[in-house]
Amino acid sequence: MQDLSTTPDNRRTDLTRLALVAVGASATVWLLESGTPVFLPLVFALVVGVVFAPLSNFFDRLGAPPVVGALAVLITVLSVITLGVVLFYPVVAEFMTRVPFMWTELQQSLSGLKSTMENVENVQNQVAITLAPEGSAEMEAPGAVAVPTVAGILSYLPSFAAQIMVFVGILYFFLLTKLELYKYIASVTTHLSEKVLRRAEVEVSRYFLAITAINACFGALVSLMLSAYGMPNAAYWGLGAFLVNYVLYLGPISFAIVLLLGGLIVFDGAMSVLPALTYMLMNMTEGQFVTPTFVGKQMSVNPLLIFTSLVFWLWIWGPVGGIIAIPLLVWLRQINKEMHGRDPIHGDRDESRDLLAKTGRNSKPEMQYDVAE
């Protein structure tokens, strides 16, 4: 007798569903990328709102109107962003003015490779001239790098201001109507409830708070380490290490490369690679021992999912996408865990408890399982 699950009609139905999923996913990616000016601040505001939801809930528990909690979170977020701009603007401005001098110093530090690179370039030019068709135009000499003008920078201000307005508006109204929004979602879906959504935002906030505390301590240690080595602007380097640590894997790798270039410019000999090497050792220690200890396995996420999420959101929305990738992934994981009672890290809780009940065991092992979790 033929298995009904392998009939041509069922196979055709599976292929049709797979094709529809592929088309829908492609359309979603295209929509997110083409609608970046709208969807980027919108999603970023929702993620920030979920992260800072406990602060809004604190004012709700005090009996304050929802507008008080929404304004408190909005003022806090805008103050943090403004403080970051004020702190980093002088450093970035000084860095931009010193780029030509730093490039010259870097070329002098790498003078041993200069002759080899020039030989390779000469060979490439000779091959290009040899292979070029007769009568073709002469190769253009490399021109100077175009420097952005004030008018060019000002042309981006309307779009940037519009994105800020979208961010502020979505963040404020999400916090103001969060409870009504959760109730509406619970009323139109069969799997999501208000309790599930609130527990998911608590887990995301707890995760973000733990990571922020770890990153702050890590940035302070990096600053002290670089100060002991004699690195200029060690405090700003530490602040940079604190910020890039939110973008797992890719952020520390990029920071280590920049720190290596800074070490080559400032120091000589083996000392030039010591700051970057020490930073990498500190980052590996933090990632392998400190974060798992304080965050816990119950809040950890599969590294493959983390890296895939980072690559996807960085590709779609750049650095801001890298910032929202991890909180969004933690939120989706927690929603899935609450809906299905299944933890991708520890397995299915409900099935484990049912198995214990069927085997006739008492509740003591179950309590030990919860504590160990």
mmCIF file of C-alpha atoms in Angstrom:
data_model
loop_
_atom_site.group_PDB
_atom_site.id
_atom_site.type_symbol
_atom_site.label_atom_id
_atom_site.label_comp_id
_atom_site.label_asym_id
_atom_site.label_seq_id
_atom_site.Cartn_x
_atom_site.Cartn_y
_atom_site.Cartn_z
ATOM 1 C CA MET A 1 0.000 0.000 0.000
ATOM 2 C CA GLN A 2 1.419 3.389 -0.986
ATOM 3 C CA ASP A 3 2.312 5.765 1.770
ATOM 4 C CA LEU A 4 0.004 8.766 1.594
ATOM 5 C CA SER A 5 2.779 11.069 2.814
ATOM 6 C CA THR A 6 4.816 10.357 -0.349
ATOM 7 C CA THR A 7 2.102 10.685 -2.977
ATOM 8 C CA PRO A 8 2.749 13.088 -5.877
ATOM 9 C CA ASP A 9 0.036 15.449 -4.667
ATOM 10 C CA ASN A 10 1.611 15.751 -1.222
ATOM 11 C CA ARG A 11 5.057 16.269 -2.693
ATOM 12 C CA ARG A 12 3.667 18.916 -5.026
ATOM 13 C CA THR A 13 1.999 20.625 -2.066
ATOM 14 C CA ASP A 14 5.272 20.645 -0.105
ATOM 15 C CA LEU A 15 7.138 22.134 -3.052
ATOM 16 C CA THR A 16 4.458 24.780 -3.454
ATOM 17 C CA ARG A 17 4.696 25.724 0.214
ATOM 18 C CA LEU A 18 8.493 25.859 -0.006
ATOM 19 C CA ALA A 19 8.300 28.092 -3.065
ATOM 20 C CA LEU A 20 5.807 30.406 -1.335
ATOM 21 C CA VAL A 21 8.051 30.646 1.740
ATOM 22 C CA ALA A 22 11.073 31.452 -0.444
ATOM 23 C CA VAL A 23 9.162 34.124 -2.356
ATOM 24 C CA GLY A 24 7.771 35.616 0.850
ATOM 25 C CA ALA A 25 11.202 35.701 2.504
ATOM 26 C CA SER A 26 12.764 37.338 -0.569
ATOM 27 C CA ALA A 27 9.983 39.929 -0.700
ATOM 28 C CA THR A 28 10.420 40.655 3.017
ATOM 29 C CA VAL A 29 14.169 41.165 2.638
ATOM 30 C CA TRP A 30 13.637 43.439 -0.355
ATOM 31 C CA LEU A 31 11.003 45.432 1.529
ATOM 32 C CA LEU A 32 13.225 45.857 4.602
ATOM 33 C CA GLU A 33 16.191 46.983 2.511
ATOM 34 C CA SER A 34 14.300 49.311 0.191
ATOM 35 C CA GLY A 35 12.272 50.761 3.068
ATOM 36 C CA THR A 36 15.271 51.410 5.308
ATOM 37 C CA PRO A 37 14.367 55.069 6.031
ATOM 38 C CA VAL A 38 11.091 53.867 7.588
ATOM 39 C CA PHE A 39 11.673 50.333 8.863
ATOM 40 C CA LEU A 40 15.096 50.972 10.421
ATOM 41 C CA PRO A 41 13.962 53.618 12.950
ATOM 42 C CA LEU A 42 10.682 51.746 13.448
ATOM 43 C CA VAL A 43 12.273 48.413 14.400
ATOM 44 C CA PHE A 44 15.039 50.130 16.358
ATOM 45 C CA ALA A 45 12.437 52.053 18.382
ATOM 46 C CA LEU A 46 10.485 48.864 19.131
ATOM 47 C CA VAL A 47 13.633 47.055 20.281
ATOM 48 C CA VAL A 48 14.649 49.998 22.486
ATOM 49 C CA GLY A 49 11.111 50.131 23.871
ATOM 50 C CA VAL A 50 11.214 46.449 24.822
ATOM 51 C CA VAL A 51 14.651 46.841 26.420
ATOM 52 C CA PHE A 52 13.586 49.831 28.518
ATOM 53 C CA ALA A 53 10.081 48.515 29.251
ATOM 54 C CA PRO A 54 10.897 47.710 32.926
ATOM 55 C CA LEU A 55 11.543 51.411 33.552
ATOM 56 C CA SER A 56 8.106 52.251 32.163
ATOM 57 C CA ASN A 57 6.571 49.406 34.183
ATOM 58 C CA PHE A 58 8.205 50.811 37.328
ATOM 59 C CA PHE A 59 6.252 54.053 36.979
ATOM 60 C CA ASP A 60 3.094 52.066 36.266
ATOM 61 C CA ARG A 61 3.516 50.181 39.535
ATOM 62 C CA LEU A 62 3.851 53.508 41.335
ATOM 63 C CA GLY A 63 0.427 54.448 40.017
ATOM 64 C CA ALA A 64 1.706 57.119 37.617
ATOM 65 C CA PRO A 65 -0.094 57.672 34.309
ATOM 66 C CA PRO A 66 1.373 55.815 31.297
ATOM 67 C CA VAL A 67 2.536 59.091 29.813
ATOM 68 C CA VAL A 68 4.964 59.567 32.732
ATOM 69 C CA GLY A 69 6.708 56.252 32.129
ATOM 70 C CA ALA A 70 6.813 56.831 28.365
ATOM 71 C CA LEU A 71 8.342 60.286 28.786
ATOM 72 C CA ALA A 72 10.854 58.978 31.361
ATOM 73 C CA VAL A 73 12.096 56.298 28.968
ATOM 74 C CA LEU A 74 12.148 58.709 26.034
ATOM 75 C CA ILE A 75 14.165 61.290 27.968
ATOM 76 C CA THR A 76 16.554 58.596 29.213
ATOM 77 C CA VAL A 77 17.174 57.196 25.727
ATOM 78 C CA LEU A 78 17.645 60.613 24.123
ATOM 79 C CA SER A 79 19.974 61.655 26.946
ATOM 80 C CA VAL A 80 22.125 58.566 26.453
ATOM 81 C CA ILE A 81 22.314 59.165 22.698
ATOM 82 C CA THR A 82 23.136 62.851 23.186
ATOM 83 C CA LEU A 83 25.809 62.029 25.759
ATOM 84 C CA GLY A 84 27.379 59.539 23.371
ATOM 85 C CA VAL A 85 27.461 62.109 20.572
ATOM 86 C CA VAL A 86 28.980 64.747 22.872
ATOM 87 C CA LEU A 87 31.648 62.355 24.099
ATOM 88 C CA PHE A 88 32.564 60.917 20.725
ATOM 89 C CA TYR A 89 32.305 63.974 18.487
ATOM 90 C CA PRO A 90 35.633 65.555 19.574
ATOM 91 C CA VAL A 91 37.397 62.219 19.214
ATOM 92 C CA VAL A 92 35.921 61.544 15.776
ATOM 93 C CA ALA A 93 36.686 65.102 14.616
ATOM 94 C CA GLU A 94 40.276 64.830 15.810
ATOM 95 C CA PHE A 95 40.589 61.394 14.225
ATOM 96 C CA MET A 96 39.380 62.692 10.857
ATOM 97 C CA THR A 97 41.882 65.550 10.907
ATOM 98 C CA ARG A 98 44.723 63.193 11.826
ATOM 99 C CA VAL A 99 43.933 60.517 9.227
ATOM 100 C CA PRO A 100 46.527 61.798 6.678
ATOM 101 C CA PHE A 101 49.247 61.961 9.353
ATOM 102 C CA MET A 102 48.306 58.554 10.698
ATOM 103 C CA TRP A 103 48.459 57.137 7.176
ATOM 104 C CA THR A 104 51.922 58.589 6.712
ATOM 105 C CA GLU A 105 53.103 57.135 10.014
ATOM 106 C CA LEU A 106 51.603 53.776 9.131
ATOM 107 C CA GLN A 107 53.418 53.796 5.782
ATOM 108 C CA GLN A 108 56.677 54.538 7.570
ATOM 109 C CA SER A 109 56.029 51.707 10.020
ATOM 110 C CA LEU A 110 55.401 49.346 7.114
ATOM 111 C CA SER A 111 58.280 50.641 5.010
ATOM 112 C CA GLY A 112 59.729 47.140 4.860
ATOM 113 C CA LEU A 113 56.762 46.027 2.725
ATOM 114 C CA LYS A 114 56.653 49.146 0.593
ATOM 115 C CA SER A 115 59.201 48.039 -1.979
ATOM 116 C CA THR A 116 57.474 44.689 -2.415
ATOM 117 C CA MET A 117 54.103 46.350 -2.904
ATOM 118 C CA GLU A 118 55.589 48.766 -5.450
ATOM 119 C CA ASN A 119 57.073 45.880 -7.434
ATOM 120 C CA VAL A 120 53.711 44.107 -7.466
ATOM 121 C CA GLU A 121 51.988 47.288 -8.598
ATOM 122 C CA ASN A 122 54.521 47.817 -11.403
ATOM 123 C CA VAL A 123 53.949 44.263 -12.626
ATOM 124 C CA GLN A 124 50.186 44.806 -12.592
ATOM 125 C CA ASN A 125 50.523 48.044 -14.576
ATOM 126 C CA GLN A 126 52.760 46.387 -17.157
ATOM 127 C CA VAL A 127 50.330 43.492 -17.579
ATOM 128 C CA ALA A 128 47.414 45.924 -17.935
ATOM 129 C CA ILE A 129 49.263 47.952 -20.572
ATOM 130 C CA THR A 130 50.252 44.805 -22.468
ATOM 131 C CA LEU A 131 46.713 43.413 -22.501
ATOM 132 C CA ALA A 132 45.057 46.743 -23.328
ATOM 133 C CA PRO A 133 43.736 46.942 -26.916
ATOM 134 C CA GLU A 134 45.506 49.255 -29.326
ATOM 135 C CA GLY A 135 44.076 52.731 -29.606
ATOM 136 C CA SER A 136 42.367 52.570 -26.266
ATOM 137 C CA ALA A 137 42.405 55.556 -23.980
ATOM 138 C CA GLU A 138 45.260 55.895 -21.607
ATOM 139 C CA MET A 139 44.774 54.681 -18.107
ATOM 140 C CA GLU A 140 43.505 57.410 -15.845
ATOM 141 C CA ALA A 141 45.813 58.438 -13.103
ATOM 142 C CA PRO A 142 44.413 57.875 -9.660
ATOM 143 C CA GLY A 143 42.911 61.092 -8.451
ATOM 144 C CA ALA A 144 42.555 62.453 -4.993
ATOM 145 C CA VAL A 145 39.917 61.035 -2.708
ATOM 146 C CA ALA A 146 36.781 63.149 -2.783
ATOM 147 C CA VAL A 147 36.203 64.962 0.488
ATOM 148 C CA PRO A 148 32.572 65.440 1.504
ATOM 149 C CA THR A 149 31.497 69.057 1.262
ATOM 150 C CA VAL A 150 29.323 70.949 3.714
ATOM 151 C CA ALA A 151 26.526 71.091 1.152
ATOM 152 C CA GLY A 152 26.734 67.335 0.647
ATOM 153 C CA ILE A 153 26.504 66.737 4.363
ATOM 154 C CA LEU A 154 23.567 69.121 4.730
ATOM 155 C CA SER A 155 21.710 67.300 1.951
ATOM 156 C CA TYR A 156 21.403 64.263 4.248
ATOM 157 C CA LEU A 157 19.945 66.232 7.151
ATOM 158 C CA PRO A 158 16.250 66.129 6.066
ATOM 159 C CA SER A 159 16.307 62.327 5.733
ATOM 160 C CA PHE A 160 18.204 61.952 9.007
ATOM 161 C CA ALA A 161 15.806 64.280 10.820
ATOM 162 C CA ALA A 162 12.832 62.341 9.451
ATOM 163 C CA GLN A 163 14.286 59.064 10.737
ATOM 164 C CA ILE A 164 14.825 60.624 14.174
ATOM 165 C CA MET A 165 11.209 61.770 14.223
ATOM 166 C CA VAL A 166 10.028 58.270 13.295
ATOM 167 C CA PHE A 167 12.199 56.775 16.030
ATOM 168 C CA VAL A 168 10.994 59.194 18.712
ATOM 169 C CA GLY A 169 7.336 58.867 17.709
ATOM 170 C CA ILE A 170 7.303 55.065 17.549
ATOM 171 C CA LEU A 171 9.208 54.735 20.842
ATOM 172 C CA TYR A 172 6.917 57.136 22.693
ATOM 173 C CA PHE A 173 3.610 55.740 21.418
ATOM 174 C CA PHE A 174 4.745 52.131 21.850
ATOM 175 C CA LEU A 175 5.519 52.747 25.523
ATOM 176 C CA LEU A 176 2.333 54.766 25.942
ATOM 177 C CA THR A 177 0.034 52.084 24.473
ATOM 178 C CA LYS A 178 2.098 48.977 25.177
ATOM 179 C CA LEU A 179 -0.473 47.266 27.391
ATOM 180 C CA GLU A 180 -3.321 47.902 24.943
ATOM 181 C CA LEU A 181 -1.142 46.617 22.108
ATOM 182 C CA TYR A 182 -0.329 43.424 24.015
ATOM 183 C CA LYS A 183 -4.008 42.862 24.797
ATOM 184 C CA TYR A 184 -4.948 43.338 21.163
ATOM 185 C CA ILE A 185 -2.288 40.874 19.979
ATOM 186 C CA ALA A 186 -3.508 38.351 22.562
ATOM 187 C CA SER A 187 -7.101 38.774 21.374
ATOM 188 C CA VAL A 188 -6.333 38.136 17.681
ATOM 189 C CA THR A 189 -3.884 35.251 18.142
ATOM 190 C CA THR A 190 -4.314 31.852 19.738
ATOM 191 C CA HIS A 191 -0.715 31.301 20.872
ATOM 192 C CA LEU A 192 0.411 34.707 22.121
ATOM 193 C CA SER A 193 -0.943 36.059 25.397
ATOM 194 C CA GLU A 194 -0.274 39.249 27.293
ATOM 195 C CA LYS A 195 1.619 37.258 29.912
ATOM 196 C CA VAL A 196 3.895 35.724 27.264
ATOM 197 C CA LEU A 197 4.727 39.119 25.760
ATOM 198 C CA ARG A 198 5.446 40.683 29.148
ATOM 199 C CA ARG A 199 7.680 37.809 30.204
ATOM 200 C CA ALA A 200 9.541 38.056 26.889
ATOM 201 C CA GLU A 201 10.261 41.764 27.392
ATOM 202 C CA VAL A 202 11.447 41.073 30.961
ATOM 203 C CA GLU A 203 13.895 38.446 29.704
ATOM 204 C CA VAL A 204 15.207 40.757 26.990
ATOM 205 C CA SER A 205 15.667 43.594 29.479
ATOM 206 C CA ARG A 206 17.418 41.285 31.938
ATOM 207 C CA TYR A 207 19.737 40.027 29.216
ATOM 208 C CA PHE A 208 20.521 43.556 28.019
ATOM 209 C CA LEU A 209 21.157 44.796 31.563
ATOM 210 C CA ALA A 210 23.535 41.913 32.287
ATOM 211 C CA ILE A 211 25.406 42.437 29.018
ATOM 212 C CA THR A 212 25.628 46.199 29.665
ATOM 213 C CA ALA A 213 27.162 45.642 33.118
ATOM 214 C CA ILE A 214 29.667 43.159 31.703
ATOM 215 C CA ASN A 215 30.578 45.451 28.802
ATOM 216 C CA ALA A 216 31.042 48.416 31.162
ATOM 217 C CA CYS A 217 33.462 46.479 33.348
ATOM 218 C CA PHE A 218 35.224 45.146 30.266
ATOM 219 C CA GLY A 219 35.600 48.638 28.797
ATOM 220 C CA ALA A 220 37.039 49.933 32.080
ATOM 221 C CA LEU A 221 39.589 47.114 32.164
ATOM 222 C CA VAL A 222 40.574 47.776 28.545
ATOM 223 C CA SER A 223 41.046 51.455 29.371
ATOM 224 C CA LEU A 224 43.264 50.612 32.342
ATOM 225 C CA MET A 225 45.265 48.125 30.271
ATOM 226 C CA LEU A 226 45.910 50.609 27.457
ATOM 227 C CA SER A 227 46.742 53.349 29.956
ATOM 228 C CA ALA A 228 49.336 51.069 31.553
ATOM 229 C CA TYR A 229 50.850 50.450 28.102
ATOM 230 C CA GLY A 230 51.007 54.191 27.445
ATOM 231 C CA MET A 231 48.368 54.288 24.700
ATOM 232 C CA PRO A 232 47.027 57.812 24.048
ATOM 233 C CA ASN A 233 43.312 58.436 24.741
ATOM 234 C CA ALA A 234 42.995 55.213 26.697
ATOM 235 C CA ALA A 235 39.621 56.274 28.122
ATOM 236 C CA TYR A 236 38.128 56.663 24.646
ATOM 237 C CA TRP A 237 39.564 53.312 23.597
ATOM 238 C CA GLY A 238 37.847 51.775 26.602
ATOM 239 C CA LEU A 239 34.573 53.463 25.690
ATOM 240 C CA GLY A 240 34.921 52.103 22.170
ATOM 241 C CA ALA A 241 35.534 48.601 23.526
ATOM 242 C CA PHE A 242 32.380 48.963 25.635
ATOM 243 C CA LEU A 243 30.258 49.889 22.608
ATOM 244 C CA VAL A 244 31.589 47.399 20.053
ATOM 245 C CA ASN A 245 31.104 44.538 22.514
ATOM 246 C CA TYR A 246 27.359 44.768 21.881
ATOM 247 C CA VAL A 247 28.014 43.537 18.316
ATOM 248 C CA LEU A 248 29.212 40.028 19.142
ATOM 249 C CA TYR A 249 32.107 38.501 17.194
ATOM 250 C CA LEU A 250 32.298 41.125 14.444
ATOM 251 C CA GLY A 251 32.587 44.112 16.795
ATOM 252 C CA PRO A 252 35.584 42.828 18.810
ATOM 253 C CA ILE A 253 37.320 41.639 15.624
ATOM 254 C CA SER A 254 36.981 45.079 14.036
ATOM 255 C CA PHE A 255 38.128 46.767 17.240
ATOM 256 C CA ALA A 256 41.181 44.495 17.465
ATOM 257 C CA ILE A 257 42.174 45.436 13.900
ATOM 258 C CA VAL A 258 41.836 49.158 14.645
ATOM 259 C CA LEU A 259 43.759 48.714 17.898
ATOM 260 C CA LEU A 260 46.499 46.884 15.996
ATOM 261 C CA LEU A 261 46.812 49.796 13.571
ATOM 262 C CA GLY A 262 46.920 52.215 16.492
ATOM 263 C CA GLY A 263 49.642 50.156 18.142
ATOM 264 C CA LEU A 264 51.714 50.144 14.948
ATOM 265 C CA ILE A 265 51.507 53.936 14.825
ATOM 266 C CA VAL A 266 52.216 54.643 18.505
ATOM 267 C CA PHE A 267 54.724 51.925 19.458
ATOM 268 C CA ASP A 268 57.729 50.238 17.907
ATOM 269 C CA GLY A 269 58.773 46.625 17.714
ATOM 270 C CA ALA A 270 56.901 43.882 19.545
ATOM 271 C CA MET A 271 55.181 46.485 21.719
ATOM 272 C CA SER A 272 53.093 47.568 18.720
ATOM 273 C CA VAL A 273 51.067 44.310 18.704
ATOM 274 C CA LEU A 274 50.853 43.901 22.468
ATOM 275 C CA PRO A 275 47.714 46.073 22.996
ATOM 276 C CA ALA A 276 45.720 44.209 20.339
ATOM 277 C CA LEU A 277 46.958 40.829 21.569
ATOM 278 C CA THR A 278 46.060 41.640 25.167
ATOM 279 C CA TYR A 279 42.637 42.878 24.095
ATOM 280 C CA MET A 280 41.941 39.660 22.206
ATOM 281 C CA LEU A 281 42.931 37.561 25.229
ATOM 282 C CA MET A 282 40.705 39.679 27.491
ATOM 283 C CA ASN A 283 37.790 39.392 25.060
ATOM 284 C CA MET A 284 38.121 35.615 24.810
ATOM 285 C CA THR A 285 38.221 35.347 28.599
ATOM 286 C CA GLU A 286 35.129 37.517 28.907
ATOM 287 C CA GLY A 287 33.243 35.588 26.243
ATOM 288 C CA GLN A 288 34.136 32.095 27.468
ATOM 289 C CA PHE A 289 33.976 32.521 31.253
ATOM 290 C CA VAL A 290 32.549 35.847 32.469
ATOM 291 C CA THR A 291 29.444 36.163 30.281
ATOM 292 C CA PRO A 292 28.272 32.522 30.695
ATOM 293 C CA THR A 293 28.735 32.845 34.473
ATOM 294 C CA PHE A 294 26.665 36.002 34.906
ATOM 295 C CA VAL A 295 24.177 35.617 32.056
ATOM 296 C CA GLY A 296 23.579 31.901 32.559
ATOM 297 C CA LYS A 297 22.862 29.095 30.148
ATOM 298 C CA GLN A 298 19.105 29.648 30.326
ATOM 299 C CA MET A 299 19.552 33.016 28.581
ATOM 300 C CA SER A 300 22.261 31.951 26.139
ATOM 301 C CA VAL A 301 21.648 31.626 22.407
ATOM 302 C CA ASN A 302 23.071 29.273 19.818
ATOM 303 C CA PRO A 303 26.295 30.838 18.420
ATOM 304 C CA LEU A 304 25.295 29.914 14.853
ATOM 305 C CA LEU A 305 21.998 31.788 15.255
ATOM 306 C CA ILE A 306 23.856 34.782 16.716
ATOM 307 C CA PHE A 307 26.351 34.954 13.866
ATOM 308 C CA THR A 308 23.681 34.429 11.204
ATOM 309 C CA SER A 309 21.488 37.121 12.756
ATOM 310 C CA LEU A 310 24.409 39.550 12.932
ATOM 311 C CA VAL A 311 25.395 38.974 9.313
ATOM 312 C CA PHE A 312 21.811 39.351 8.110
ATOM 313 C CA TRP A 313 20.982 42.569 9.983
ATOM 314 C CA LEU A 314 24.400 44.104 9.286
ATOM 315 C CA TRP A 315 23.843 43.410 5.610
ATOM 316 C CA ILE A 316 20.354 44.947 5.690
ATOM 317 C CA TRP A 317 20.871 47.969 7.976
ATOM 318 C CA GLY A 318 24.573 48.317 8.739
ATOM 319 C CA PRO A 319 25.850 49.083 12.274
ATOM 320 C CA VAL A 320 22.368 49.791 13.654
ATOM 321 C CA GLY A 321 21.286 46.379 12.412
ATOM 322 C CA GLY A 322 24.168 44.834 14.338
ATOM 323 C CA ILE A 323 22.951 46.536 17.514
ATOM 324 C CA ILE A 324 19.358 45.317 17.250
ATOM 325 C CA ALA A 325 20.249 41.794 16.054
ATOM 326 C CA ILE A 326 20.913 40.219 19.458
ATOM 327 C CA PRO A 327 17.986 41.749 21.459
ATOM 328 C CA LEU A 328 15.619 40.856 18.620
ATOM 329 C CA LEU A 329 16.955 37.288 18.525
ATOM 330 C CA VAL A 330 16.621 36.926 22.310
ATOM 331 C CA TRP A 331 13.047 38.243 22.150
ATOM 332 C CA LEU A 332 12.053 35.815 19.385
ATOM 333 C CA ARG A 333 13.700 32.928 21.237
ATOM 334 C CA GLN A 334 11.835 33.778 24.424
ATOM 335 C CA ILE A 335 8.526 34.067 22.550
ATOM 336 C CA ASN A 336 9.090 30.639 21.008
ATOM 337 C CA LYS A 337 10.044 29.231 24.409
ATOM 338 C CA GLU A 338 6.934 30.613 26.099
ATOM 339 C CA MET A 339 4.592 29.539 23.298
ATOM 340 C CA HIS A 340 5.800 25.968 22.878
ATOM 341 C CA GLY A 341 7.351 25.306 26.296
ATOM 342 C CA ARG A 342 10.572 24.365 24.557
ATOM 343 C CA ASP A 343 14.007 25.780 25.276
ATOM 344 C CA PRO A 344 16.441 25.377 22.346
ATOM 345 C CA ILE A 345 19.279 25.084 24.869
ATOM 346 C CA HIS A 346 17.820 22.741 27.486
ATOM 347 C CA GLY A 347 15.079 20.938 25.574
ATOM 348 C CA ASP A 348 11.374 20.595 26.233
ATOM 349 C CA ARG A 349 10.454 21.278 29.841
ATOM 350 C CA ASP A 350 6.907 19.986 29.535
ATOM 351 C CA GLU A 351 7.990 16.697 27.967
ATOM 352 C CA SER A 352 10.597 16.203 30.694
ATOM 353 C CA ARG A 353 8.042 16.793 33.419
ATOM 354 C CA ASP A 354 5.497 14.490 31.753
ATOM 355 C CA LEU A 355 8.130 11.786 31.555
ATOM 356 C CA LEU A 356 8.911 12.157 35.252
ATOM 357 C CA ALA A 357 5.210 11.942 36.081
ATOM 358 C CA LYS A 358 4.738 8.790 33.995
ATOM 359 C CA THR A 359 7.677 7.031 35.622
ATOM 360 C CA GLY A 360 6.129 7.642 39.052
ATOM 361 C CA ARG A 361 8.818 9.966 40.399
ATOM 362 C CA ASN A 362 7.952 12.565 42.971
ATOM 363 C CA SER A 363 8.357 16.284 42.520
ATOM 364 C CA LYS A 364 11.787 16.536 44.160
ATOM 365 C CA PRO A 365 13.823 15.751 41.042
ATOM 366 C CA GLU A 366 11.668 18.250 39.158
ATOM 367 C CA MET A 367 12.546 20.949 41.666
ATOM 368 C CA GLN A 368 16.212 20.101 41.304
ATOM 369 C CA TYR A 369 15.829 20.364 37.519
ATOM 370 C CA ASP A 370 14.357 23.859 37.807
ATOM 371 C CA VAL A 371 17.102 25.027 40.123
ATOM 372 C CA ALA A 372 19.814 23.664 37.910
ATOM 373 C CA GLU A 373 18.274 25.435 35.010
#
